[in-house]
PDB file of C-alpha atoms in Angstrom:
ATOM      1  CA  MET A   1       6.208   7.568   2.302  1.00  0.00           C
ATOM      2  CA  ILE A   2       7.243   6.255  -1.130  1.00  0.00           C
ATOM      3  CA  ALA A   3      10.087   4.204   0.393  1.00  0.00           C
ATOM      4  CA  LEU A   4       7.546   3.083   3.302  1.00  0.00           C
ATOM      5  CA  GLY A   5       5.449   1.884   0.720  1.00  0.00           C
ATOM      6  CA  LEU A   6       8.015   0.176  -1.180  1.00  0.00           C
ATOM      7  CA  CYS A   7       9.237  -1.559   2.030  1.00  0.00           C
ATOM      8  CA  ASN A   8       6.012  -2.930   2.449  1.00  0.00           C
ATOM      9  CA  ILE A   9       5.302  -4.164  -1.126  1.00  0.00           C
ATOM     10  CA  ALA A  10       8.657  -5.805  -0.804  1.00  0.00           C
ATOM     11  CA  GLY A  11       8.038  -7.028   2.617  1.00  0.00           C
ATOM     12  CA  SER A  12       4.544  -8.486   1.510  1.00  0.00           C
ATOM     13  CA  PHE A  13       6.528 -11.214  -0.572  1.00  0.00           C
ATOM     14  CA  VAL A  14       8.336 -12.234   2.479  1.00  0.00           C
ATOM     15  CA  GLN A  15       5.628 -12.478   5.077  1.00  0.00           C
ATOM     16  CA  SER A  16       7.128  -9.603   7.078  1.00  0.00           C
ATOM     17  CA  ILE A  17       4.886  -7.263   9.433  1.00  0.00           C
ATOM     18  CA  PRO A  18       3.968  -3.946   7.717  1.00  0.00           C
ATOM     19  CA  THR A  19       6.051  -1.157   8.639  1.00  0.00           C
ATOM     20  CA  ALA A  20       3.599   1.729   9.596  1.00  0.00           C
ATOM     21  CA  GLY A  21       2.752   0.785  13.175  1.00  0.00           C
ATOM     22  CA  SER A  22       4.254   4.112  14.789  1.00  0.00           C
ATOM     23  CA  PHE A  23       1.765   6.568  12.875  1.00  0.00           C
ATOM     24  CA  THR A  24      -0.198   6.878  15.715  1.00  0.00           C
ATOM     25  CA  ARG A  25       2.494   7.284  18.089  1.00  0.00           C
ATOM     26  CA  THR A  26       4.064  10.183  16.408  1.00  0.00           C
ATOM     27  CA  ALA A  27       0.615  12.020  16.126  1.00  0.00           C
ATOM     28  CA  VAL A  28       0.321  11.686  19.843  1.00  0.00           C
ATOM     29  CA  ASN A  29       3.688  13.168  20.179  1.00  0.00           C
ATOM     30  CA  HIS A  30       3.288  15.963  17.816  1.00  0.00           C
ATOM     31  CA  ALA A  31      -0.204  16.636  19.539  1.00  0.00           C
ATOM     32  CA  SER A  32       1.476  16.777  22.709  1.00  0.00           C
ATOM     33  CA  GLY A  33       3.708  19.079  21.505  1.00  0.00           C
ATOM     34  CA  VAL A  34       7.023  17.178  21.409  1.00  0.00           C
ATOM     35  CA  LYS A  35       9.801  18.508  19.722  1.00  0.00           C
ATOM     36  CA  THR A  36      13.138  16.866  20.169  1.00  0.00           C
ATOM     37  CA  PRO A  37      14.323  13.284  19.602  1.00  0.00           C
ATOM     38  CA  PHE A  38      14.191  12.171  23.447  1.00  0.00           C
ATOM     39  CA  GLY A  39      10.140  12.336  23.161  1.00  0.00           C
ATOM     40  CA  GLY A  40      10.208   9.154  20.513  1.00  0.00           C
ATOM     41  CA  PHE A  41      12.738   7.449  23.219  1.00  0.00           C
ATOM     42  CA  PHE A  42      10.352   8.232  26.278  1.00  0.00           C
ATOM     43  CA  THR A  43       7.663   7.146  24.190  1.00  0.00           C
ATOM     44  CA  GLY A  44       9.423   3.671  23.215  1.00  0.00           C
ATOM     45  CA  THR A  45      10.375   3.224  27.095  1.00  0.00           C
ATOM     46  CA  LEU A  46       6.723   3.505  28.119  1.00  0.00           C
ATOM     47  CA  VAL A  47       5.584   0.960  25.193  1.00  0.00           C
ATOM     48  CA  LEU A  48       7.929  -1.483  26.550  1.00  0.00           C
ATOM     49  CA  LEU A  49       6.902  -0.704  30.029  1.00  0.00           C
ATOM     50  CA  ALA A  50       3.458  -0.994  29.463  1.00  0.00           C
ATOM     51  CA  LEU A  51       4.063  -4.164  27.179  1.00  0.00           C
ATOM     52  CA  GLY A  52       5.843  -5.711  29.852  1.00  0.00           C
ATOM     53  CA  PHE A  53       3.535  -4.920  32.995  1.00  0.00           C
ATOM     54  CA  LEU A  54       0.255  -3.864  31.963  1.00  0.00           C
ATOM     55  CA  THR A  55      -0.606  -6.295  28.734  1.00  0.00           C
ATOM     56  CA  ARG A  56      -3.306  -8.120  30.970  1.00  0.00           C
ATOM     57  CA  THR A  57      -4.923  -5.202  32.068  1.00  0.00           C
ATOM     58  CA  PHE A  58      -5.034  -4.046  28.248  1.00  0.00           C
ATOM     59  CA  TYR A  59      -7.810  -7.096  27.591  1.00  0.00           C
ATOM     60  CA  PHE A  60     -10.415  -4.992  29.826  1.00  0.00           C
ATOM     61  CA  ILE A  61     -10.056  -1.753  27.964  1.00  0.00           C
ATOM     62  CA  PRO A  62     -13.103  -1.586  25.702  1.00  0.00           C
ATOM     63  CA  LYS A  63     -12.118  -1.533  21.729  1.00  0.00           C
ATOM     64  CA  THR A  64     -13.908   1.846  21.359  1.00  0.00           C
ATOM     65  CA  THR A  65     -11.723   3.369  23.823  1.00  0.00           C
ATOM     66  CA  LEU A  66      -8.655   2.350  21.784  1.00  0.00           C
ATOM     67  CA  ALA A  67     -10.350   3.430  18.636  1.00  0.00           C
ATOM     68  CA  ALA A  68     -11.151   6.811  19.855  1.00  0.00           C
ATOM     69  CA  VAL A  69      -7.660   7.516  21.229  1.00  0.00           C
ATOM     70  CA  ILE A  70      -6.240   6.665  17.721  1.00  0.00           C
ATOM     71  CA  ILE A  71      -9.042   8.591  15.964  1.00  0.00           C
ATOM     72  CA  THR A  72      -7.870  11.492  18.249  1.00  0.00           C
ATOM     73  CA  ALA A  73      -4.426  11.377  17.416  1.00  0.00           C
ATOM     74  CA  MET A  74      -4.951  10.893  13.860  1.00  0.00           C
ATOM     75  CA  VAL A  75      -7.261  14.063  13.438  1.00  0.00           C
ATOM     76  CA  TYR A  76      -4.104  16.173  13.740  1.00  0.00           C
ATOM     77  CA  MET A  77      -2.606  14.281  10.638  1.00  0.00           C
ATOM     78  CA  LEU A  78      -5.263  15.179   8.337  1.00  0.00           C
ATOM     79  CA  GLU A  79      -4.613  18.016   5.625  1.00  0.00           C
ATOM     80  CA  TYR A  80      -8.163  19.352   5.549  1.00  0.00           C
ATOM     81  CA  HIS A  81      -6.530  22.357   3.278  1.00  0.00           C
ATOM     82  CA  ALA A  82      -5.772  20.018   0.341  1.00  0.00           C
ATOM     83  CA  VAL A  83      -9.757  19.769  -0.449  1.00  0.00           C
ATOM     84  CA  VAL A  84     -10.107  23.551  -0.267  1.00  0.00           C
ATOM     85  CA  MET A  85      -6.594  23.425  -2.837  1.00  0.00           C
ATOM     86  CA  LEU A  86      -8.374  20.736  -4.900  1.00  0.00           C
ATOM     87  CA  TRP A  87     -11.792  22.890  -4.907  1.00  0.00           C
ATOM     88  CA  ARG A  88      -9.718  25.937  -6.130  1.00  0.00           C
ATOM     89  CA  THR A  89      -7.693  24.319  -9.103  1.00  0.00           C
ATOM     90  CA  LYS A  90      -8.894  21.472 -10.152  1.00  0.00           C
ATOM     91  CA  LYS A  91     -12.441  20.357  -9.289  1.00  0.00           C
ATOM     92  CA  SER A  92     -12.615  17.069 -11.202  1.00  0.00           C
ATOM     93  CA  ASP A  93      -9.853  15.685  -9.095  1.00  0.00           C
ATOM     94  CA  LEU A  94     -12.622  15.739  -5.906  1.00  0.00           C
ATOM     95  CA  ILE A  95     -14.474  13.048  -7.530  1.00  0.00           C
ATOM     96  CA  PRO A  96     -11.931  10.305  -6.744  1.00  0.00           C
ATOM     97  CA  LEU A  97     -11.277  11.569  -3.375  1.00  0.00           C
ATOM     98  CA  PHE A  98     -14.761  11.789  -2.596  1.00  0.00           C
ATOM     99  CA  THR A  99     -15.665   8.407  -4.162  1.00  0.00           C
ATOM    100  CA  THR A 100     -12.723   6.323  -2.271  1.00  0.00           C
ATOM    101  CA  PHE A 101     -13.837   8.093   1.048  1.00  0.00           C
ATOM    102  CA  VAL A 102     -17.761   7.150   0.694  1.00  0.00           C
ATOM    103  CA  PHE A 103     -16.651   3.537  -0.473  1.00  0.00           C
ATOM    104  CA  SER A 104     -14.126   3.421   2.330  1.00  0.00           C
ATOM    105  CA  LEU A 105     -16.685   4.198   4.715  1.00  0.00           C
ATOM    106  CA  LEU A 106     -19.465   2.262   3.554  1.00  0.00           C
ATOM    107  CA  LEU A 107     -17.859  -1.096   1.959  1.00  0.00           C
ATOM    108  CA  GLY A 108     -14.565  -1.385   4.106  1.00  0.00           C
ATOM    109  CA  LEU A 109     -11.037   0.409   3.120  1.00  0.00           C
ATOM    110  CA  GLU A 110      -9.753  -2.399   1.070  1.00  0.00           C
ATOM    111  CA  PHE A 111     -12.904  -2.055  -1.485  1.00  0.00           C
ATOM    112  CA  GLY A 112     -12.605   1.780  -0.939  1.00  0.00           C
ATOM    113  CA  ILE A 113      -9.150   1.792  -1.878  1.00  0.00           C
ATOM    114  CA  ILE A 114      -9.584  -0.370  -4.754  1.00  0.00           C
ATOM    115  CA  VAL A 115     -12.767   1.789  -6.086  1.00  0.00           C
ATOM    116  CA  GLY A 116     -10.381   5.059  -5.978  1.00  0.00           C
ATOM    117  CA  ILE A 117      -7.690   3.488  -7.756  1.00  0.00           C
ATOM    118  CA  VAL A 118     -10.500   2.435 -10.512  1.00  0.00           C
ATOM    119  CA  VAL A 119     -12.064   5.953 -10.649  1.00  0.00           C
ATOM    120  CA  ASN A 120      -8.200   7.515 -10.824  1.00  0.00           C
ATOM    121  CA  ILE A 121      -7.323   5.173 -13.964  1.00  0.00           C
ATOM    122  CA  VAL A 122     -10.574   6.360 -15.748  1.00  0.00           C
ATOM    123  CA  PHE A 123      -9.574   9.914 -14.850  1.00  0.00           C
ATOM    124  CA  ILE A 124      -6.116   9.612 -16.267  1.00  0.00           C
TER     125      ILE A 124
END
């Protein structure tokens, strides 16, 4: 994750595309029970075929449907036990967590992350 973050930071200076586009595909593979590298090959092939032959059809799919697919896939990547661990060990760390979460939902992801960083700096 650190390397991925550094790649995105370095790439932002040369107008590159962010390098985290496959998290949802990986989550779908994991939720489907894929265990081998062939699953990645198969998924990549399906994506290429879909882009080649179904691009015009994607226009008619409602955005809410696509959002539901992404949210359903990402639910498996959430670490709920981290909140329980913070509750048991250091309750003060829950304040930045929930502050970031609430501000991200209410005011947007960018503002929520900025508020979370500021709250974390205050706690240091």
